[in-house]
Short mmCIF file of C-alpha atoms in Angstrom, two decimals:
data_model
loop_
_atom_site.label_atom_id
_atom_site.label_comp_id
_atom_site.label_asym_id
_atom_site.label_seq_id
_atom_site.Cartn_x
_atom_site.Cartn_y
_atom_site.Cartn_z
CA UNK A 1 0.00 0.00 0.00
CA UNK A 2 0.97 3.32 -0.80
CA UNK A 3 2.63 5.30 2.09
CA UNK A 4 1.68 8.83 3.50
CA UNK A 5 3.98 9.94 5.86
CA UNK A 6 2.81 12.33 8.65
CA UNK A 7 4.57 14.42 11.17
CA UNK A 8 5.04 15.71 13.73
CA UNK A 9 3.08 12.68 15.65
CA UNK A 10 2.34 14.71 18.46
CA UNK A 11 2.35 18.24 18.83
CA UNK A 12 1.28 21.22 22.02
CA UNK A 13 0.49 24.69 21.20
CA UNK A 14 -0.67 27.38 23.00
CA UNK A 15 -3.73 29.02 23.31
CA UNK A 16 -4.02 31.19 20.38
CA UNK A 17 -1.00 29.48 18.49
CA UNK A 18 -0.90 27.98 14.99
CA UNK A 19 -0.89 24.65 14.73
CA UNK A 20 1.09 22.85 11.25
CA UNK A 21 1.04 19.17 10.28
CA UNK A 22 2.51 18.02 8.26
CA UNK A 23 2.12 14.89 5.39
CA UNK A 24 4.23 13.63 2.31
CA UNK A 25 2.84 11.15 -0.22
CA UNK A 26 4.66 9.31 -2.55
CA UNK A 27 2.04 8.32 -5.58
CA UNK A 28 1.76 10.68 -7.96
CA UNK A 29 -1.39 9.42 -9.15
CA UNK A 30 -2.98 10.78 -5.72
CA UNK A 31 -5.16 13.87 -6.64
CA UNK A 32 -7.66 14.22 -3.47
CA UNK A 33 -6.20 14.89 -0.21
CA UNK A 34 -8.60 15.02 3.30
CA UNK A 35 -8.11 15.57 6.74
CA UNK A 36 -9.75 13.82 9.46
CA UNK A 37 -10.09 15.03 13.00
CA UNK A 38 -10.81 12.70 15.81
CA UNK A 39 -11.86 12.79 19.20
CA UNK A 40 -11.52 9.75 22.05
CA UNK A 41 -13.75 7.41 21.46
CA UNK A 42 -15.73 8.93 17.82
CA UNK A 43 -15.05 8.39 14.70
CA UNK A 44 -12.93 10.21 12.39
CA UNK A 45 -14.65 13.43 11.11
CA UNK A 46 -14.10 14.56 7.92
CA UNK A 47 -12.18 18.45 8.09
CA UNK A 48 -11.53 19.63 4.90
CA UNK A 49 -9.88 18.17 1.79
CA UNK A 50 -8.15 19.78 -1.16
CA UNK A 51 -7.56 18.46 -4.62
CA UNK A 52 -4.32 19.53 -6.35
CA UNK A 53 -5.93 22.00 -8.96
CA UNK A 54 -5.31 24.30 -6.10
CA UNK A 55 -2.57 25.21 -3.87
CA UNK A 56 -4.75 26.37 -1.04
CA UNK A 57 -7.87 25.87 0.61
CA UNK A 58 -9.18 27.54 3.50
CA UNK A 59 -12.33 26.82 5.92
CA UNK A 60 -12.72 28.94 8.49
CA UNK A 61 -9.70 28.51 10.99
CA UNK A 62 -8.47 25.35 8.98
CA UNK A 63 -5.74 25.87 6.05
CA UNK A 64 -4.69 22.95 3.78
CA UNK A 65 -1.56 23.86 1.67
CA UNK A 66 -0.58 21.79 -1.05
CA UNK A 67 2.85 21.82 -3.15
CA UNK A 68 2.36 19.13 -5.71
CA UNK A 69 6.10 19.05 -6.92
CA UNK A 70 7.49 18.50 -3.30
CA UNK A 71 4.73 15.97 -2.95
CA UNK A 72 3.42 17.80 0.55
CA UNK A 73 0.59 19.20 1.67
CA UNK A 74 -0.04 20.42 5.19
CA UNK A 75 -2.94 21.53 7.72
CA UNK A 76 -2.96 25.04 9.65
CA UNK A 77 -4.90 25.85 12.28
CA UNK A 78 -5.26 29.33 13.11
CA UNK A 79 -5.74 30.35 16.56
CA UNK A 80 -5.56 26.98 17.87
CA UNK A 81 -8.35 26.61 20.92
CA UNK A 82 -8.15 23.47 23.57
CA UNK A 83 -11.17 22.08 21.74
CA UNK A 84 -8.99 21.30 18.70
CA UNK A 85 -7.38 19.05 20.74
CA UNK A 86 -7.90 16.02 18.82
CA UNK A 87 -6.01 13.83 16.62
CA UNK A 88 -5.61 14.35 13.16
CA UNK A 89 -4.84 12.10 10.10
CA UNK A 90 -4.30 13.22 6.52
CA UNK A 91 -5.48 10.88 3.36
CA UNK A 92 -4.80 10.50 0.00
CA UNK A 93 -6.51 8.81 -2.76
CA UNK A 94 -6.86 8.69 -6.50
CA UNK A 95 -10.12 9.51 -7.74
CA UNK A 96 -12.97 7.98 -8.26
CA UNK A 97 -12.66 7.29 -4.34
CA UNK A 98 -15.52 5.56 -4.21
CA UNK A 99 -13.54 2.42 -5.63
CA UNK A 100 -10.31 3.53 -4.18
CA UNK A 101 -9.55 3.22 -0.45
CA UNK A 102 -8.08 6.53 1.34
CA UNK A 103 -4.46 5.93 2.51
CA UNK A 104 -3.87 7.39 6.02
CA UNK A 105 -0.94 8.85 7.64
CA UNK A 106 -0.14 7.80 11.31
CA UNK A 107 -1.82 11.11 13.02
CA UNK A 108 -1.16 13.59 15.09
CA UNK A 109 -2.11 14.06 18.31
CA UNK A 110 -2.42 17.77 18.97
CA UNK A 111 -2.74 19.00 22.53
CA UNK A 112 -3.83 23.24 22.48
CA UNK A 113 -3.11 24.05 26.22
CA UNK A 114 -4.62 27.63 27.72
CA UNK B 1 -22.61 14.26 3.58
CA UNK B 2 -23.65 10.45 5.06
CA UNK B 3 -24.49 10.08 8.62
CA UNK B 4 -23.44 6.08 9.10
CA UNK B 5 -24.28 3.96 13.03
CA UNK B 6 -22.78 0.94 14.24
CA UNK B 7 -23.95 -1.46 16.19
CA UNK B 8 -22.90 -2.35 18.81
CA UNK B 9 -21.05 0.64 20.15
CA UNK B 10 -18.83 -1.75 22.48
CA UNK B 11 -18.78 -5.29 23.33
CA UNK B 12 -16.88 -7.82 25.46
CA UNK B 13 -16.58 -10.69 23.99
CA UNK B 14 -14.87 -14.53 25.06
CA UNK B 15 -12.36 -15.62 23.39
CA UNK B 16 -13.85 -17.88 20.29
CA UNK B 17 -16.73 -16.82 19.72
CA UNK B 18 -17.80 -14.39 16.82
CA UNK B 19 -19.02 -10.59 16.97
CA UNK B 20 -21.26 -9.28 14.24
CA UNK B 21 -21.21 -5.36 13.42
CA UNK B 22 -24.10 -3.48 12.11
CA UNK B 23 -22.90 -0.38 9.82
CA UNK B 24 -26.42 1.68 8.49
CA UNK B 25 -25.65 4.76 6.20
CA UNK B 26 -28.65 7.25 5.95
CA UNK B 27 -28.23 7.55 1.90
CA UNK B 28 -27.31 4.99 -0.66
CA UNK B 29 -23.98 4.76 -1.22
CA UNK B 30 -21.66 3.51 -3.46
CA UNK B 31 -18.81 1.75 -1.68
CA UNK B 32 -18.94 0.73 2.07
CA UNK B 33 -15.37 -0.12 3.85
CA UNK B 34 -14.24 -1.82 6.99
CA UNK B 35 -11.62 -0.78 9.20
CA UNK B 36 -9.79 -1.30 12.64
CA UNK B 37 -7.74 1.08 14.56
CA UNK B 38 -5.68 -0.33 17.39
CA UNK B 39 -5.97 2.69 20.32
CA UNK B 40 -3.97 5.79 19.37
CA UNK B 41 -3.04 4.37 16.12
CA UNK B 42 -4.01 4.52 12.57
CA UNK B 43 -6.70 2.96 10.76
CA UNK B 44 -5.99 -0.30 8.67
CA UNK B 45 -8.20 -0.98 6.00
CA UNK B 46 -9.54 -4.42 6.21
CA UNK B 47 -11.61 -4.78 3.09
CA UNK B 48 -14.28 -2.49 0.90
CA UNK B 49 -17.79 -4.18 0.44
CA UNK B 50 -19.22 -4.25 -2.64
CA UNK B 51 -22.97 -4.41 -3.27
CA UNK B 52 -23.75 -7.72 -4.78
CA UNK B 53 -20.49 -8.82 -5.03
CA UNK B 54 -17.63 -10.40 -2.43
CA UNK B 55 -15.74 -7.88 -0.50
CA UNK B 56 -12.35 -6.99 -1.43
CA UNK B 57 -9.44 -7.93 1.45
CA UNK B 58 -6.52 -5.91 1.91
CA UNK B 59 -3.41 -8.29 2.57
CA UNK B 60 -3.49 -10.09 5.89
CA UNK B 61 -7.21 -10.09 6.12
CA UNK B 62 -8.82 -13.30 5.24
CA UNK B 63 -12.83 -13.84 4.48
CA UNK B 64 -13.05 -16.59 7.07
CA UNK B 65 -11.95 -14.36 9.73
CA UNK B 66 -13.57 -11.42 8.68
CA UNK B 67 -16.81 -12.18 6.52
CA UNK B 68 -18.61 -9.13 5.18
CA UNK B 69 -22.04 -8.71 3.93
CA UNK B 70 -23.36 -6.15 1.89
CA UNK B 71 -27.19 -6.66 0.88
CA UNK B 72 -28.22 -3.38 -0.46
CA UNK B 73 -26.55 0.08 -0.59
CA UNK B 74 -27.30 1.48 2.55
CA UNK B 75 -26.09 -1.95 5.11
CA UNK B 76 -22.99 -3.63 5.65
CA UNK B 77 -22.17 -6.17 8.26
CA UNK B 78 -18.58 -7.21 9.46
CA UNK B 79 -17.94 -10.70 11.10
CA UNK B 80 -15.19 -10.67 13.45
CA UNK B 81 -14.89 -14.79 13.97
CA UNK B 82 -12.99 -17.22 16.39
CA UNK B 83 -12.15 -14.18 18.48
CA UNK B 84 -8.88 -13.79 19.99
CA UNK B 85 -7.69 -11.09 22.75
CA UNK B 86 -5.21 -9.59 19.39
CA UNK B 87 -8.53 -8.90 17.73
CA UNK B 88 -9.41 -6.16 20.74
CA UNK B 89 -9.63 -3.09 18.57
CA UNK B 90 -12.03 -0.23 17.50
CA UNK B 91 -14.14 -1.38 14.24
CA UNK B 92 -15.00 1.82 11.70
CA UNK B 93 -17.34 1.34 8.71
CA UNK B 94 -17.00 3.69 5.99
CA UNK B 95 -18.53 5.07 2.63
CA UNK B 96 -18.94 6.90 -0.15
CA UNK B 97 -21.54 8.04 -2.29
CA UNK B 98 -22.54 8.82 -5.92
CA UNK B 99 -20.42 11.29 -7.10
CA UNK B 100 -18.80 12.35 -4.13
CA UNK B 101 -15.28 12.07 -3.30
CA UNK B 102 -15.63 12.47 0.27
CA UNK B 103 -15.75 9.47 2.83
CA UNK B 104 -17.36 9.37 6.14
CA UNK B 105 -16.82 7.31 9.31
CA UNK B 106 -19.30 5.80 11.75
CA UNK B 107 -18.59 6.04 15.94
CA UNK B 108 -16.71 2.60 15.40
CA UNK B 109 -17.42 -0.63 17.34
CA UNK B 110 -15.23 -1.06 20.47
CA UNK B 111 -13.90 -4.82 20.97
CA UNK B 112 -12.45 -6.23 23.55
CA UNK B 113 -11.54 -10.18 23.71
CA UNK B 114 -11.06 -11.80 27.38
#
C-alpha cells in the first residue's frame, strides 16, 4: 500500500498558536487529499480536503496547503483553541474514491493548552 | 454528507466466539469499507464491500476471519470470527456516495476479547 507519511506525531500549542502538520505522499497518481479530526472514542470526522488543482484551501480557521512538486501538503490551524485538541490524520486517494480506499498517515495528536 | 451507526457501540466478547457489526448509512452509497484502529493508532483498512459482489481484502485479512455482507446500498455487516484477545480493537465502517469524493466514518465498534 501506498505510504503517506505524517509528522510531527504529536504536537502542544498554546492558546491562540498555529498549529502545522505536516504529510508527504509518494504516488503521484494521488489527486484528493482530506483531513480527518478525531476525538476519544468517535469516529474520524471529515475536516476539509483539497484536490491539487489548487494550492490552497481555506475553511474557516483550517488551512490545507498543497505543493504538488514537493509531494506535501499540510494543515494550519489558526488560533488553535483546547477544543482542537484532537487527533488528526491526513489521506490521500486517487479519484474515483468511491472504488479507491483513502491511505492514512499515522496522526497527530495535537494537545492546544490555555 | 452520510451520517453512518454501528452497532454495537462496544462489546466484550470470550475468546472464540464471533461478533457481528451493524454499519447503516442514511443515503445509498456507493462503496462501504471496513476498518480497525488499534488505540492511538491509525486505521488499517480491512476490506471495501461491494454491493452484490464479495468484499475486497486488503493483505493479511482473510474472508473466514472477517466475513462481510453487503445486501443493499445502505447496510454492511462485518464478522469478526474465532475471536482472539489480538482482535481487541475499534471497528469503523465507511462510505462513499454517488459522485462524491468524500468518505465518512461511523462512531466505530469497540472490541475487547477476554
Amino acid at each position: 500500500q501506498q505510504q503517506v507519511k505524517q509528522s510531527p506525531q504529536s504536537l502542544i500549542v498554546q492558546k491562540g498558536g498555529i498549529s502545522i502538520i505536516n504529510c508527504a505522499y509518494e504516488n503521484t497518481a494521488f489527486d484528493y487529499f482530506p483531513w480527518y479530526q478525531q476525538f476519544p472514542g468517535k469516529g474520524p470526522a471529515l475536516l476539509i480536503a483539497i484536490r491539487p488543482d489548487v494550492s490552497e484551501k481555506k475553511e474557516g480557521r483550517f488551512t490545507i496547503s498543497f505543493n504538488k512538486s514537493a509531494k506535501q501538503f499540510s494543515l494550519h490551524i489558526m488560533d488553535s483553541q483546547p477544543g482542537d485538541s484532537a487527533t488528526y490524520f491526513c489521506a490521500a486517494t486517487r479519484t474515483p474514491s468511491g472504488n479507491t480506499p483513502l491511505v492514512f498517515g499515522k496522526g497527530t495528536r495535537l494537545s492546544v493548552i490555555a | 454528507s452520510a451520517v453512518i451507526s454501528q452497532k454495537p457501540s462496544r462489546d466484550i466478547c470470550q475468546r472464540g466466539t464471533s461478533l457481528t457489526i451493524q454499519c447503516q448509512v442514511d443515503s445509498q452509497v456507493t462503496m462501504m469499507f471496513w476498518y480497525r484502529q488499534q488505540p492511538g493508532q491509525s486505521l488499517t483498512l480491512i476490506a471495501t464491500a461491494n454491493q452484490g459482489s464479495e468484499a475486497t481484502y486488503e493483505s493479511g485479512f482473510v474472508i473466514d476471519k472477517f466475513p462481510i455482507s453487503r445486501p443493499n446500498l445502505t447496510f454492511s455487516t462485518l464478522t469478526v470470527s474465532n475471536m482472539s484477545p489480538e482482535d481487541s480493537s475499534i471497528y469503523l465502517c465507511s462510505a462513499t456516495g454517488g459522485d462524491s469524493y468524500e468518505q465518512y466514518f461511523g462512531p466505530g465498534t469497540r472490541l475487547t476479547v477476554t
